[in-house]
Short mmCIF file of C-alpha atoms and ligand atoms in Angstrom, two decimals:
data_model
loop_
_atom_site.label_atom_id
_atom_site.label_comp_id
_atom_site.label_asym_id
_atom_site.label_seq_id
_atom_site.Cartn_x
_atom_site.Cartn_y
_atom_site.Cartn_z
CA UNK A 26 78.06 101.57 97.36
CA UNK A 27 77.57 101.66 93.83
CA UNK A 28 78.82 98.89 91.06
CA UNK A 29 79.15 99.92 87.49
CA UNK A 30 79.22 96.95 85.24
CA UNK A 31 80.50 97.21 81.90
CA UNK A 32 79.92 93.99 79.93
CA UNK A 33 78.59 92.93 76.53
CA UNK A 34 75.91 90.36 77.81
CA UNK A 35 74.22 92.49 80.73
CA UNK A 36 71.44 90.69 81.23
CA UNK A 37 73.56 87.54 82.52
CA UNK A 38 72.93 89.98 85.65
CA UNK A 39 69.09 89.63 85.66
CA UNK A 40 68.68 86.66 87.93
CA UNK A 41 71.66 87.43 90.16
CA UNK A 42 70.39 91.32 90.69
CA UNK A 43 67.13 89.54 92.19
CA UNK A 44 68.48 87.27 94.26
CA UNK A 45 67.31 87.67 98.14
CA UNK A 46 70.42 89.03 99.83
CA UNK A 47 71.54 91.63 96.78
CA UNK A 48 67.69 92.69 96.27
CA UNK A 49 67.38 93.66 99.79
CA UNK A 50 70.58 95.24 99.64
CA UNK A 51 69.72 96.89 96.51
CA UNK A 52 65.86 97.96 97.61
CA UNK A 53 67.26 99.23 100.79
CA UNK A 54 69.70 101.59 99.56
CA UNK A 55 72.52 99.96 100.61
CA UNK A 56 73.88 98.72 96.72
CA UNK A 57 73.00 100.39 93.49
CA UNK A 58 74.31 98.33 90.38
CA UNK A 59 74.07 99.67 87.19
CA UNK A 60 75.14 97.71 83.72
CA UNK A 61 76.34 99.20 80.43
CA UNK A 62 76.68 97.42 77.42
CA UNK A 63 80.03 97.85 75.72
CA UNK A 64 78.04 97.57 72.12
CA UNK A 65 76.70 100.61 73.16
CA UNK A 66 80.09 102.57 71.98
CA UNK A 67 80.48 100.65 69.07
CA UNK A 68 81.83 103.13 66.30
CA UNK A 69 80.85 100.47 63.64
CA UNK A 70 76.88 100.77 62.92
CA UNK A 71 74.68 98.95 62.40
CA UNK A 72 77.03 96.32 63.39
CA UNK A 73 78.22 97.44 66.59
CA UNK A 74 81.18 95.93 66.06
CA UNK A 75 83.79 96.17 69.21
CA UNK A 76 86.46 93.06 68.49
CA UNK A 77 88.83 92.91 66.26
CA UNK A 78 91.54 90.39 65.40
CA UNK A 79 95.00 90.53 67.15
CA UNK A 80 98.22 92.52 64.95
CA UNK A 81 100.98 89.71 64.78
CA UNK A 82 98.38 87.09 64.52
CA UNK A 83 96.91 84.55 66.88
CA UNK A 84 93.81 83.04 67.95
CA UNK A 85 90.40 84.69 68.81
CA UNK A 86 89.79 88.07 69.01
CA UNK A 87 90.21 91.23 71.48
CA UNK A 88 88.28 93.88 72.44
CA UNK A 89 89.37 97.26 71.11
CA UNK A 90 90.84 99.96 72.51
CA UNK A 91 88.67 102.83 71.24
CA UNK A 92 85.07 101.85 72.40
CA UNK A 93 86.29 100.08 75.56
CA UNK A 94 88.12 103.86 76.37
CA UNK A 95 85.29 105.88 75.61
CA UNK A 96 82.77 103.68 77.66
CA UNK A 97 84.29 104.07 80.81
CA UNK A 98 85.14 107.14 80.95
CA UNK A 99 81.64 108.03 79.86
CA UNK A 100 80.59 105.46 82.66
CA UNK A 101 82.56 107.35 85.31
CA UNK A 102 81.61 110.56 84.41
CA UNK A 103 77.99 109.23 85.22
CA UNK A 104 78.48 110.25 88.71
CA UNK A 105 80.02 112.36 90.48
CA UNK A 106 81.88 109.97 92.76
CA UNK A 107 84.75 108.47 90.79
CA UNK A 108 84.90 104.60 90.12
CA UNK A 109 87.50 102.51 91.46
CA UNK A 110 88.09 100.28 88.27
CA UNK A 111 89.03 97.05 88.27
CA UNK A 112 89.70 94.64 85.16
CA UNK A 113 88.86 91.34 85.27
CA UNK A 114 91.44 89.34 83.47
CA UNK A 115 92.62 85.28 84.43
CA UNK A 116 96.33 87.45 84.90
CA UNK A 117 95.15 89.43 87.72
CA UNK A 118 96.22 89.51 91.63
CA UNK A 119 94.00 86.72 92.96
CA UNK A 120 91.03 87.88 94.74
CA UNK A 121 90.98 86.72 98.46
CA UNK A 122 89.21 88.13 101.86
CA UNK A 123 91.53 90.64 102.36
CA UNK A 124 91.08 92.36 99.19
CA UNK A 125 86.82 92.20 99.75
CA UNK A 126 87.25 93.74 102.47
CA UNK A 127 89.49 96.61 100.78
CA UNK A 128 87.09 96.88 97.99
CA UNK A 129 84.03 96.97 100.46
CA UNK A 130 85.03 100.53 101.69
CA UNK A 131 85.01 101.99 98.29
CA UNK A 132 82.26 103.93 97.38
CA UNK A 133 81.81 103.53 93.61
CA UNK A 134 83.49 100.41 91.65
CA UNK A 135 83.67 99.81 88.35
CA UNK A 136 83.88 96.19 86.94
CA UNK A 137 85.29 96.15 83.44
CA UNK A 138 84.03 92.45 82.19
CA UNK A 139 86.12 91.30 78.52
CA UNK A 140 84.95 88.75 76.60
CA UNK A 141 87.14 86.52 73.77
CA UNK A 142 90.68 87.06 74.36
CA UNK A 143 90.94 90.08 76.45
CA UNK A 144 90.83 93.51 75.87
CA UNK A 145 93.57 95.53 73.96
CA UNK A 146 96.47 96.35 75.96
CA UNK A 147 96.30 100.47 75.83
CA UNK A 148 92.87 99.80 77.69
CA UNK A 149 95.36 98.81 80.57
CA UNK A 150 97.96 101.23 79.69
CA UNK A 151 95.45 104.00 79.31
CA UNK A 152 93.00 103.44 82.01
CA UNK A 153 95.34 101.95 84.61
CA UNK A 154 92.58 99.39 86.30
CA UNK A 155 93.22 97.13 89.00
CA UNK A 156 93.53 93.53 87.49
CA UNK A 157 91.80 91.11 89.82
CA UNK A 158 91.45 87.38 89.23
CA UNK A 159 89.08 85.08 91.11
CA UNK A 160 91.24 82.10 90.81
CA UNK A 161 94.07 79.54 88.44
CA UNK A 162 91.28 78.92 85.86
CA UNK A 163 90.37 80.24 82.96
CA UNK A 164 86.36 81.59 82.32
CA UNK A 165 84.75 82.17 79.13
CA UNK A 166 84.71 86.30 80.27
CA UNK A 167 84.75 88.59 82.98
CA UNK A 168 81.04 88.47 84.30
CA UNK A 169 81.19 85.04 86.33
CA UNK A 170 84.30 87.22 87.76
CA UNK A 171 82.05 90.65 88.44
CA UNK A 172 79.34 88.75 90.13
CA UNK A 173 82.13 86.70 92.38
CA UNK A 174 83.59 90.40 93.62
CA UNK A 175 79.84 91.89 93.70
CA UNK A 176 78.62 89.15 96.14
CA UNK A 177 81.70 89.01 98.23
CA UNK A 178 81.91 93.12 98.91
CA UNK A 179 78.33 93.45 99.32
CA UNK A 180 77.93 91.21 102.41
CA UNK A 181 80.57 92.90 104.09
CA UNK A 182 78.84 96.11 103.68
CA UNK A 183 77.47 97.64 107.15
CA UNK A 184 73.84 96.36 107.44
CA UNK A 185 73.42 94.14 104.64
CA UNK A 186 73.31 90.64 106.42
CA UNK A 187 71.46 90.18 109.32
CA UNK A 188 73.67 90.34 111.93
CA UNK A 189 76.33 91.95 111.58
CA UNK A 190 78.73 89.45 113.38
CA UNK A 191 78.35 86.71 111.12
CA UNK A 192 80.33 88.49 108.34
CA UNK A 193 82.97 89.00 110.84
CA UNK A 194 83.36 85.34 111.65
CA UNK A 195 83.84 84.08 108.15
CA UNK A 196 86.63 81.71 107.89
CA UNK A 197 89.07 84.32 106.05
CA UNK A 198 87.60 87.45 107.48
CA UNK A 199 89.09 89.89 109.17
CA UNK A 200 92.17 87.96 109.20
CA UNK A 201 90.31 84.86 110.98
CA UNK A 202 92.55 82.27 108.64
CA UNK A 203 90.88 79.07 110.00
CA UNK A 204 88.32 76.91 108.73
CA UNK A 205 85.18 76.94 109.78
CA UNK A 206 84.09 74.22 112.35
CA UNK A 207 81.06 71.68 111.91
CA UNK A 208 77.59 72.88 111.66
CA UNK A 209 74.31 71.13 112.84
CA UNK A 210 70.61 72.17 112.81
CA UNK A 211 67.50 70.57 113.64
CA UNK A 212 66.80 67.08 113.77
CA UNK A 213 68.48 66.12 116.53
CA UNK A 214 69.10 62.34 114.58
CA UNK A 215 68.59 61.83 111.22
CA UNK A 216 69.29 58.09 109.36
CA UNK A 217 71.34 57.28 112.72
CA UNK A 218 73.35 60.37 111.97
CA UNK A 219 72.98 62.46 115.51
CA UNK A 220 74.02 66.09 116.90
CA UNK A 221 77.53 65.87 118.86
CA UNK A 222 76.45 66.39 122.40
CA UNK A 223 78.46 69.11 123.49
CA UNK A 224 76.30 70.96 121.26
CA UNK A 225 73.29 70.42 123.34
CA UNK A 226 74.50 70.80 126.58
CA UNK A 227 74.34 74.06 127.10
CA UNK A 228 77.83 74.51 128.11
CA UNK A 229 79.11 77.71 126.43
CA UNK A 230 82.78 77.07 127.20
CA UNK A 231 82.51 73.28 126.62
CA UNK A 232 81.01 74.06 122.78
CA UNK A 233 83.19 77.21 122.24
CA UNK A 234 86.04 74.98 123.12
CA UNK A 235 84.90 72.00 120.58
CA UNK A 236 84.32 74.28 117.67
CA UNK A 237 87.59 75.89 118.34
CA UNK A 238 89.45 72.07 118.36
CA UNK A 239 87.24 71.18 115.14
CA UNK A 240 88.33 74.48 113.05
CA UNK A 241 91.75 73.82 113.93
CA UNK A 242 91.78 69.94 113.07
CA UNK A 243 90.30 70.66 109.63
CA UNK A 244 92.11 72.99 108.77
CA UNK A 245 95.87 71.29 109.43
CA UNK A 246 93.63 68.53 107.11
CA UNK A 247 92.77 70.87 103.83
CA UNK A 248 94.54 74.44 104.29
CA UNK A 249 97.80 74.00 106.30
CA UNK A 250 98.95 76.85 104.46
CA UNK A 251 96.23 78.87 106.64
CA UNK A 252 97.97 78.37 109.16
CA UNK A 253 99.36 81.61 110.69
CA UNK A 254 102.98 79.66 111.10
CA UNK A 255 102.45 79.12 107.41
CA UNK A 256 100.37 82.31 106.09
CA UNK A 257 102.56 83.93 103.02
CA UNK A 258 101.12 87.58 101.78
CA UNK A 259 98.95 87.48 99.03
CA UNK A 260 101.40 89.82 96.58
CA UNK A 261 99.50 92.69 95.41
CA UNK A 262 98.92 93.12 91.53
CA UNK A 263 101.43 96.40 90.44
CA UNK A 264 98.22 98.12 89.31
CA UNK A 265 96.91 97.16 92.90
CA UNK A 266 96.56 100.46 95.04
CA UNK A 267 98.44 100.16 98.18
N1 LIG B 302 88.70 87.33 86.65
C1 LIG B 302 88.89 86.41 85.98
C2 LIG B 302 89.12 85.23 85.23
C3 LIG B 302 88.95 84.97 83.87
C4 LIG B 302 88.57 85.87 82.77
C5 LIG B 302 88.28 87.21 83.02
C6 LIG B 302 87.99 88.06 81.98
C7 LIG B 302 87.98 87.58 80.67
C8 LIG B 302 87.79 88.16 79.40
C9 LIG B 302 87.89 87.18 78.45
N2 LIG B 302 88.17 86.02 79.09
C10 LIG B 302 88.36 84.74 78.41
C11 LIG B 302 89.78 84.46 78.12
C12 LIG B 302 90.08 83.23 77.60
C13 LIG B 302 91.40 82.93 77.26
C14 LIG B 302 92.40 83.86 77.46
C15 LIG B 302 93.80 83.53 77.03
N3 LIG B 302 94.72 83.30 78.15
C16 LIG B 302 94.13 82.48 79.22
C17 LIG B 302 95.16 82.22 80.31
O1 LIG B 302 96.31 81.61 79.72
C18 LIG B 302 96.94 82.41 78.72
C19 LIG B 302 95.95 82.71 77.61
C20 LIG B 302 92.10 85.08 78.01
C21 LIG B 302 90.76 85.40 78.34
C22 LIG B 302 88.24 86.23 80.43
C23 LIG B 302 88.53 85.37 81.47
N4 LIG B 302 89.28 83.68 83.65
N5 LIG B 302 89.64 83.13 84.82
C24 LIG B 302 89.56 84.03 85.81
N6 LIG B 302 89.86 83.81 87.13
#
């Protein structure tokens, strides 16, 4: 899969793009990211100017129409496979399992990161993105966003972690709409805190049984609404495919 990243501060990507799971990924073959800066299509030398103020007033500024156009369809015509392109914008369908897994069987996504206020409306109107949200709060710009959708596709992509199962048994995967139940690792005590015994006896059906019970009691405690006697669909954004 590849990731096209438009954005005005690439290199908040630097750190991220090396991180263990995503460089593997990445040095395997498996994910190819690739960043443009936005500046890069600024009209306005040598200031590179892509922001202007909004017509009928109000505060900050947005990001205009012209460069923001021209970028990504220079950016998808950068390959042959066209980009699925999603906007990141604090208005957009809220991302949840279900739509990382759609994303993660696209083969080319582009992440359109704003900055200030937003972009200019006829980028939406022209380009027709997906507008995806990663939750009710509001971020400085899109990037946090990017590398939220970035590290949640990529790990469901065939052959990036490990074994394979333990994407599938996410809490949220695949439908699985429970929380997850208690972990414990070695010591077997630590400060008087010990390992519930189940989990050392060896008993399969016994532990498979107690992990089940745990999931379900935490999860009537924090996310009743998890619940499949209480699970609403998450409504898709009218720019969201179907
Ligand atoms: N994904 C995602 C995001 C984002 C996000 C994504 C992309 C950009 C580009 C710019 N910004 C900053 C920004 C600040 C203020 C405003 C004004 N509005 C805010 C909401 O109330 C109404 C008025 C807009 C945009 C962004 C934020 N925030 N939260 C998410 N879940």
């Amino acid at each position: 899969m590849r990731f096209d990243v438009v954005t005005l501060f690439p290199a908040i990507f630097d750190g991220y793009l090396t991180q263990s799971l995503l460089d593997k990924a990445i040095v395997r073959g498996l994910v190819e990211i690739q960043r443009h800066n936005l500046r890069d299509w600024a009209e306005d030398t040598p200031h590179r100017k892509v922001d202007d103020r909004p017509f009928g007033g109000g505060p900050g500024m947005l990001l205009q129409v012209e460069p923001t156009v021209t970028c990504v369809r220079d950016v998808d015509a950068m390959c042959d496979v066209p980009a699925r392109k999603i906007l990141l914008t604090p208005q957009g369908r809220r991302l949840d399992q279900r739509l990382a897994e759609d994303l993660a069987t696209s083969d080319r996504i582009m992440l359109m990161c704003g900055r200030y206020e937003g972009f200019d409306q006829r980028v939406l109107d022209i380009l027709q993105p997906e507008e995806i949200s990663i939750g009710d709060f509001v971020l400085n710009g899109g990037e946090v966003a990017a590398m939220t959708i970035i590290d949640a596709v990529v790990r469901l992509l065939p052959g990036v972690l490990g074994d394979e199962q333990s994407s599938l048994d996410d809490s949220f995967s695949r439908g699985n709409r429970m929380l997850e139940f208690p972990q414990y690792t070695r010591p077997r005590e630590f400060e008087g805190h010990t390992v519930p015994d189940v989990l050392l006896s060896g008993d399969h059906a016994a532990i498979a049984k107690w992990r089940a019970e745990q999931s379900r009691v935490k999860t009537i405690d924090r996310r009743r609404d998890l619940l499949p006697e209480n699970s609403k669909p998450n409504h898709e954004h009218p720019n969201q495919r179907s």
